mmCIF file of C-alpha atoms in Angstrom:
data_model
loop_
_atom_site.group_PDB
_atom_site.id
_atom_site.type_symbol
_atom_site.label_atom_id
_atom_site.label_comp_id
_atom_site.label_asym_id
_atom_site.label_seq_id
_atom_site.Cartn_x
_atom_site.Cartn_y
_atom_site.Cartn_z
ATOM 1 C CA MET W 1 28.537 369.913 305.873
ATOM 2 C CA ASP W 2 25.424 370.725 303.679
ATOM 3 C CA THR W 3 22.861 368.811 302.285
ATOM 4 C CA HIS W 4 23.973 369.946 299.015
ATOM 5 C CA ASP W 5 26.805 368.604 299.303
ATOM 6 C CA LEU W 6 26.662 365.216 299.974
ATOM 7 C CA ARG W 7 24.363 365.353 296.678
ATOM 8 C CA GLY W 8 26.792 365.890 294.980
ATOM 9 C CA GLN W 9 29.476 363.808 295.861
ATOM 10 C CA ARG W 10 27.338 361.280 295.814
ATOM 11 C CA ALA W 11 25.861 362.245 292.573
ATOM 12 C CA GLN W 12 30.266 361.959 291.719
ATOM 13 C CA GLY W 13 30.859 358.304 292.368
ATOM 14 C CA LEU W 14 27.826 357.088 290.485
ATOM 15 C CA VAL W 15 29.552 358.522 287.457
ATOM 16 C CA GLU W 16 32.280 357.693 287.630
ATOM 17 C CA PHE W 17 31.546 354.024 288.943
ATOM 18 C CA ALA W 18 29.513 354.194 285.794
ATOM 19 C CA VAL W 19 32.488 355.245 283.713
ATOM 20 C CA ILE W 20 34.400 352.758 285.687
ATOM 21 C CA PHE W 21 31.929 349.403 285.412
ATOM 22 C CA PRO W 22 32.098 348.835 282.139
ATOM 23 C CA ILE W 23 35.164 348.705 281.492
ATOM 24 C CA PHE W 24 36.061 346.230 284.418
ATOM 25 C CA ALA W 25 33.592 343.789 283.368
ATOM 26 C CA LEU W 26 34.886 343.756 279.807
ATOM 27 C CA LEU W 27 38.087 343.289 281.031
ATOM 28 C CA LEU W 28 36.743 340.448 283.445
ATOM 29 C CA PHE W 29 34.953 338.375 280.545
ATOM 30 C CA ALA W 30 37.753 339.656 278.535
ATOM 31 C CA ILE W 31 39.725 337.145 280.615
ATOM 32 C CA ILE W 32 37.233 334.571 281.205
ATOM 33 C CA ASP W 33 36.300 334.018 277.390
ATOM 34 C CA GLY W 34 40.429 333.727 276.547
ATOM 35 C CA GLY W 35 40.215 331.044 279.181
ATOM 36 C CA LEU W 36 37.238 329.054 277.291
ATOM 37 C CA LEU W 37 38.774 329.829 273.973
ATOM 38 C CA MET W 38 42.207 327.995 275.096
ATOM 39 C CA GLY W 39 39.805 325.230 276.593
ATOM 40 C CA ARG W 40 37.810 324.964 272.914
ATOM 41 C CA TYR W 41 41.324 325.148 271.379
ATOM 42 C CA ASN W 42 43.240 322.325 273.244
ATOM 43 C CA ASN W 43 39.872 319.810 273.051
ATOM 44 C CA ILE W 44 39.836 319.945 269.206
ATOM 45 C CA ASN W 45 43.359 319.636 268.631
ATOM 46 C CA ASN W 46 43.347 316.937 270.840
ATOM 47 C CA ALA W 47 40.682 315.575 269.618
ATOM 48 C CA ALA W 48 42.073 316.070 265.823
ATOM 49 C CA LYS W 49 44.967 314.430 267.012
ATOM 50 C CA GLU W 50 43.462 310.975 267.929
ATOM 51 C CA GLY W 51 41.442 311.275 264.820
ATOM 52 C CA ALA W 52 44.593 311.556 262.642
ATOM 53 C CA ARG W 53 46.337 308.401 265.327
ATOM 54 C CA ALA W 54 43.210 305.896 264.849
ATOM 55 C CA GLY W 55 42.848 306.593 260.723
ATOM 56 C CA ALA W 56 47.021 305.747 260.437
ATOM 57 C CA VAL W 57 46.365 301.968 262.565
ATOM 58 C CA GLN W 58 42.922 301.540 261.573
ATOM 59 C CA SER W 59 43.382 298.809 259.029
ATOM 60 C CA GLY W 60 40.464 296.827 256.760
ATOM 61 C CA ASP W 61 38.081 298.877 253.978
ATOM 62 C CA GLY W 62 37.589 302.749 253.652
ATOM 63 C CA ASP W 63 34.598 302.836 255.682
ATOM 64 C CA ALA W 64 36.056 301.281 258.409
ATOM 65 C CA ALA W 65 38.279 303.603 258.630
ATOM 66 C CA LEU W 66 36.088 306.519 258.765
ATOM 67 C CA ALA W 67 33.458 305.698 260.781
ATOM 68 C CA ALA W 68 37.301 305.012 263.007
ATOM 69 C CA VAL W 69 38.473 308.717 262.491
ATOM 70 C CA VAL W 70 34.055 310.042 263.148
ATOM 71 C CA ASP W 71 34.140 308.114 266.075
ATOM 72 C CA ARG W 72 36.883 308.731 268.001
ATOM 73 C CA VAL W 73 37.199 312.642 267.291
ATOM 74 C CA LYS W 74 33.741 312.746 268.966
ATOM 75 C CA ARG W 75 35.010 310.827 272.160
ATOM 76 C CA GLN W 76 37.497 312.375 272.261
ATOM 77 C CA ALA W 77 35.881 315.734 272.208
ATOM 78 C CA HIS W 78 33.077 314.918 274.596
ATOM 79 C CA GLY W 79 30.829 316.790 273.277
ATOM 80 C CA GLU W 80 32.542 320.121 272.799
ATOM 81 C CA LEU W 81 31.906 319.999 268.789
ATOM 82 C CA ASP W 82 28.104 319.368 268.770
ATOM 83 C CA SER W 83 27.815 322.762 271.698
ATOM 84 C CA VAL W 84 28.032 324.761 268.713
ATOM 85 C CA PRO W 85 27.937 324.267 265.115
ATOM 86 C CA ALA W 86 31.433 323.838 262.959
ATOM 87 C CA ALA W 87 32.602 326.076 261.049
ATOM 88 C CA GLY W 88 32.366 323.668 257.970
ATOM 89 C CA ASN W 89 34.445 321.768 255.784
ATOM 90 C CA CYS W 90 38.022 321.399 256.409
ATOM 91 C CA GLY W 91 40.453 319.207 254.411
ATOM 92 C CA ALA W 92 39.573 315.899 254.760
ATOM 93 C CA PHE W 93 36.916 316.095 257.795
ATOM 94 C CA SER W 94 34.031 318.116 258.889
ATOM 95 C CA ALA W 95 31.415 318.412 261.829
ATOM 96 C CA THR W 96 28.253 320.239 261.885
ATOM 97 C CA SER W 97 26.106 320.913 265.391
ATOM 98 C CA ASP W 98 23.898 317.990 263.501
ATOM 99 C CA GLU W 99 26.403 315.312 262.551
ATOM 100 C CA ILE W 100 29.936 314.952 261.679
ATOM 101 C CA CYS W 101 30.866 313.279 258.525
ATOM 102 C CA ALA W 102 34.288 312.734 256.974
ATOM 103 C CA GLU W 103 35.579 311.954 252.992
ATOM 104 C CA TRP W 104 38.600 310.886 251.246
ATOM 105 C CA VAL W 105 40.842 313.183 249.415
ATOM 106 C CA SER W 106 43.232 312.208 246.670
ATOM 107 C CA GLY W 107 47.138 312.774 247.250
ATOM 108 C CA ALA W 108 48.515 315.397 245.053
ATOM 109 C CA ASP W 109 49.675 312.872 242.316
ATOM 110 C CA GLY W 110 45.748 311.394 242.010
ATOM 111 C CA GLU W 111 47.425 308.250 244.358
ATOM 112 C CA ALA W 112 44.640 306.741 246.029
ATOM 113 C CA PRO W 113 44.743 306.790 250.022
ATOM 114 C CA GLY W 114 45.491 304.083 252.498
ATOM 115 C CA ASP W 115 48.954 302.869 251.257
ATOM 116 C CA VAL W 116 51.469 302.198 253.772
ATOM 117 C CA GLY W 117 53.379 305.514 253.990
ATOM 118 C CA ALA W 118 51.124 307.391 253.148
ATOM 119 C CA SER W 119 49.459 310.892 255.004
ATOM 120 C CA VAL W 120 46.351 310.713 257.558
ATOM 121 C CA ARG W 121 45.734 314.480 257.729
ATOM 122 C CA VAL W 122 42.496 315.108 259.543
ATOM 123 C CA THR W 123 41.756 319.362 260.392
ATOM 124 C CA VAL W 124 38.447 319.741 262.646
ATOM 125 C CA LYS W 125 37.148 323.577 262.571
ATOM 126 C CA TYR W 126 35.370 325.518 265.375
ATOM 127 C CA ARG W 127 33.481 328.535 265.598
ATOM 128 C CA TYR W 128 33.271 330.112 269.214
ATOM 129 C CA ARG W 129 30.838 332.574 270.537
ATOM 130 C CA PHE W 130 31.826 335.032 272.883
ATOM 131 C CA LEU W 131 30.219 335.101 275.853
ATOM 132 C CA THR W 132 30.795 339.571 275.911
ATOM 133 C CA PRO W 133 28.521 341.080 273.652
ATOM 134 C CA ILE W 134 30.850 343.401 272.352
ATOM 135 C CA VAL W 135 33.427 341.548 271.635
ATOM 136 C CA ASN W 136 30.658 339.737 269.826
ATOM 137 C CA TRP W 137 29.503 342.888 267.571
ATOM 138 C CA PHE W 138 33.429 343.091 265.954
ATOM 139 C CA SER W 139 33.370 338.935 266.106
ATOM 140 C CA GLY W 140 30.707 338.464 263.539
ATOM 141 C CA ASP W 141 29.476 334.871 263.821
ATOM 142 C CA GLY W 142 32.159 333.893 265.893
ATOM 143 C CA TRP W 143 35.548 333.556 266.008
ATOM 144 C CA THR W 144 36.939 330.516 264.213
ATOM 145 C CA ILE W 145 39.575 328.167 265.470
ATOM 146 C CA GLU W 146 41.543 325.220 263.619
ATOM 147 C CA ALA W 147 43.347 322.317 265.094
ATOM 148 C CA CYS W 148 45.225 319.884 262.531
ATOM 149 C CA ALA W 149 46.650 316.675 263.256
ATOM 150 C CA VAL W 150 48.992 314.637 260.812
ATOM 151 C CA GLN W 151 49.726 310.375 260.567
ATOM 152 C CA ARG W 152 51.704 307.619 259.063
ATOM 153 C CA GLU W 153 49.547 305.096 257.939
ATOM 154 C CA GLU W 154 50.763 301.872 259.257
ATOM 155 C CA ARG W 155 48.729 299.348 257.835
ATOM 156 C CA PRO W 156 47.290 299.225 254.338
ATOM 157 C CA LEU W 157 44.167 299.026 253.600
ATOM 158 C CA ASP W 158 42.181 295.670 252.529
ATOM 159 C CA ALA W 159 39.996 297.803 250.200
ATOM 160 C CA PRO W 160 40.288 300.673 247.760
ATOM 161 C CA VAL W 161 38.742 303.667 248.692
ATOM 162 C CA ASN W 162 35.932 306.178 247.407
ATOM 163 C CA VAL W 163 37.249 309.393 247.310
ATOM 164 C CA ASP W 164 34.031 310.063 246.223
ATOM 165 C CA ALA W 165 32.795 308.992 249.988
ATOM 166 C CA GLY W 166 30.746 311.306 252.119
ATOM 167 C CA ALA W 167 31.155 313.994 249.597
ATOM 168 C CA ASP W 168 27.395 314.852 249.299
ATOM 169 C CA SER W 169 27.025 315.174 253.149
ATOM 170 C CA CYS W 170 30.216 317.011 254.025
ATOM 171 C CA GLU W 171 28.730 320.265 251.541
ATOM 172 C CA THR W 172 25.247 319.808 252.919
ATOM 173 C CA GLY W 173 26.684 319.777 256.104
ATOM 174 C CA GLY W 174 29.338 322.954 256.049
ATOM 175 C CA GLY W 175 30.194 323.172 252.192
ATOM 176 C CA GLY W 176 33.297 324.877 250.760
ATOM 177 C CA SER W 177 35.466 323.001 248.844
ATOM 178 C CA THR W 178 38.258 319.954 249.946
ATOM 179 C CA PRO W 179 41.807 321.346 249.611
ATOM 180 C CA THR W 180 44.189 318.387 248.169
ATOM 181 C CA PRO W 181 46.733 317.759 250.851
ATOM 182 C CA PRO W 182 50.370 318.686 250.234
ATOM 183 C CA PRO W 183 52.506 315.857 248.801
ATOM 184 C CA VAL W 184 54.386 313.919 250.975
ATOM 185 C CA ALA W 185 58.332 314.149 250.307
ATOM 186 C CA THR W 186 59.474 310.232 249.251
ATOM 187 C CA ASP W 187 63.677 309.653 249.870
ATOM 188 C CA THR W 188 64.964 309.574 246.383
ATOM 189 C CA PRO W 189 68.421 307.648 245.699
ATOM 190 C CA VAL W 190 71.150 310.311 245.074
ATOM 191 C CA PRO W 191 73.965 308.862 241.876
ATOM 192 C CA THR W 192 76.738 307.840 243.111
ATOM 193 C CA ASN W 193 80.163 308.045 241.057
ATOM 194 C CA THR W 194 80.652 304.808 239.648
ATOM 195 C CA PRO W 195 84.803 304.045 239.646
ATOM 196 C CA VAL W 196 86.698 303.551 235.864
ATOM 197 C CA PRO W 197 89.262 300.481 235.408
ATOM 198 C CA THR W 198 92.526 302.494 234.176
ATOM 199 C CA ASN W 199 94.938 300.783 233.190
ATOM 200 C CA THR W 200 97.624 300.617 235.807
ATOM 201 C CA THR W 201 101.691 300.212 234.570
ATOM 202 C CA VAL W 202 103.755 297.969 236.360
ATOM 203 C CA ALA W 203 107.172 299.358 237.305
ATOM 204 C CA THR W 204 110.053 297.216 236.025
ATOM 205 C CA ASN W 205 113.564 297.523 236.975
ATOM 206 C CA THR W 206 115.481 299.073 234.747
ATOM 207 C CA PRO W 207 119.593 299.659 234.581
ATOM 208 C CA ALA W 208 120.148 302.993 235.225
ATOM 209 C CA PRO W 209 123.012 304.597 232.621
ATOM 210 C CA GLY W 210 126.740 303.957 232.594
ATOM 211 C CA THR W 211 126.107 300.807 235.553
ATOM 212 C CA PRO W 212 128.141 297.650 233.729
ATOM 213 C CA THR W 213 125.658 294.606 233.517
ATOM 214 C CA ARG W 214 126.670 290.883 233.545
ATOM 215 C CA THR W 215 127.168 289.283 230.644
ATOM 216 C CA PRO W 216 127.145 285.423 230.586
ATOM 217 C CA THR W 217 129.988 283.900 228.596
ATOM 218 C CA ARG W 218 129.866 280.102 227.744
ATOM 219 C CA THR W 219 131.258 277.318 228.996
ATOM 220 C CA ARG W 220 133.624 274.609 227.554
ATOM 221 C CA THR W 221 131.787 271.421 228.513
ATOM 222 C CA PRO W 222 133.971 268.659 228.625
ATOM 223 C CA THR W 223 134.120 265.388 226.375
ATOM 224 C CA ARG W 224 135.239 261.727 227.163
ATOM 225 C CA THR W 225 138.409 260.554 225.951
ATOM 226 C CA PRO W 226 138.211 257.232 224.542
ATOM 227 C CA THR W 227 139.769 255.066 227.410
ATOM 228 C CA ALA W 228 142.922 251.966 225.564
ATOM 229 C CA THR W 229 141.753 248.748 225.727
ATOM 230 C CA ALA W 230 143.630 245.656 226.319
ATOM 231 C CA THR W 231 143.492 243.641 223.130
ATOM 232 C CA PRO W 232 143.926 239.737 223.448
ATOM 233 C CA CYS W 233 147.020 237.955 222.364
ATOM 234 C CA PRO W 234 146.518 234.444 219.774
ATOM 235 C CA PRO W 235 146.975 231.510 221.417
ATOM 236 C CA GLY W 236 150.952 230.751 221.943
ATOM 237 C CA GLN W 237 151.914 233.773 222.636
ATOM 238 C CA HIS W 238 152.086 236.865 225.724
ATOM 239 C CA PRO W 239 152.047 240.577 225.942
ATOM 240 C CA ARG W 240 154.879 242.017 226.015
ATOM 241 C CA ASN W 241 155.979 243.729 229.273
ATOM 242 C CA ASN W 242 155.757 247.171 228.174
ATOM 243 C CA GLY W 243 152.017 247.175 227.041
ATOM 244 C CA ASN W 244 152.788 247.395 223.004
ATOM 245 C CA GLY W 245 151.869 243.911 221.037
ATOM 246 C CA CYS W 246 152.827 240.237 222.237
ATOM 247 C CA HIS W 247 155.128 238.222 221.556
ATOM 248 C CA ASP W 248 155.692 233.951 221.750
ATOM 249 C CA ASP W 249 157.790 232.330 224.322
ATOM 250 C CA HIS W 250 160.634 231.475 222.173
ATOM 251 C CA GLY W 251 160.687 235.522 220.284
ATOM 252 C CA ASP W 252 160.350 239.148 221.322
#
């Protein structure tokens, strides 16, 4: 084999490597980015759940409840929300690389938050920037991932909350409008049919046609008959043997 052929094979192998290596590297970085992306999503999802749970069981005033939600989310996220700028304001919670802010939002019907049974919603948005430069070219400023958790309020707040609290800081941190949470479905009593009293006819024994009926007859009542009593005879006379009248000793 001459030197010319050997150089040609080396050049061919180098060209093939140059073509295959970028594709292989892209796939490798895609696998790494996919794993990191899923890890970030699980992290903020758990943080949203813990924050909603903290808000549901928090009592006291409105400021204490907000502080409890923010603190719980920060501790659960383990600093992941501070690693890159967040996507901005989302619902009742937003975060930036410099601060985490929270704000109250009114219900769909204008009711104040904080009542027992009301919904506590915590939504976390996070902007993830890919490690692969080529993917970043297509994704622009990163890919926004979002996690939301909803819990039922279990303890009422002692003091009414201000729905405008923290609005300025949230708008400064991320901007955007605060959406209104969806209305909470309540149990509506279903009307029931009330029974109406009806006239009930009582059945009587009616003699069948052609059936003889017994007619009571009058029974004669016996009357008392006076009993004859003996009349005493005057002095010197005796009653007759036949019972009729009296007689003296010398006559009949």
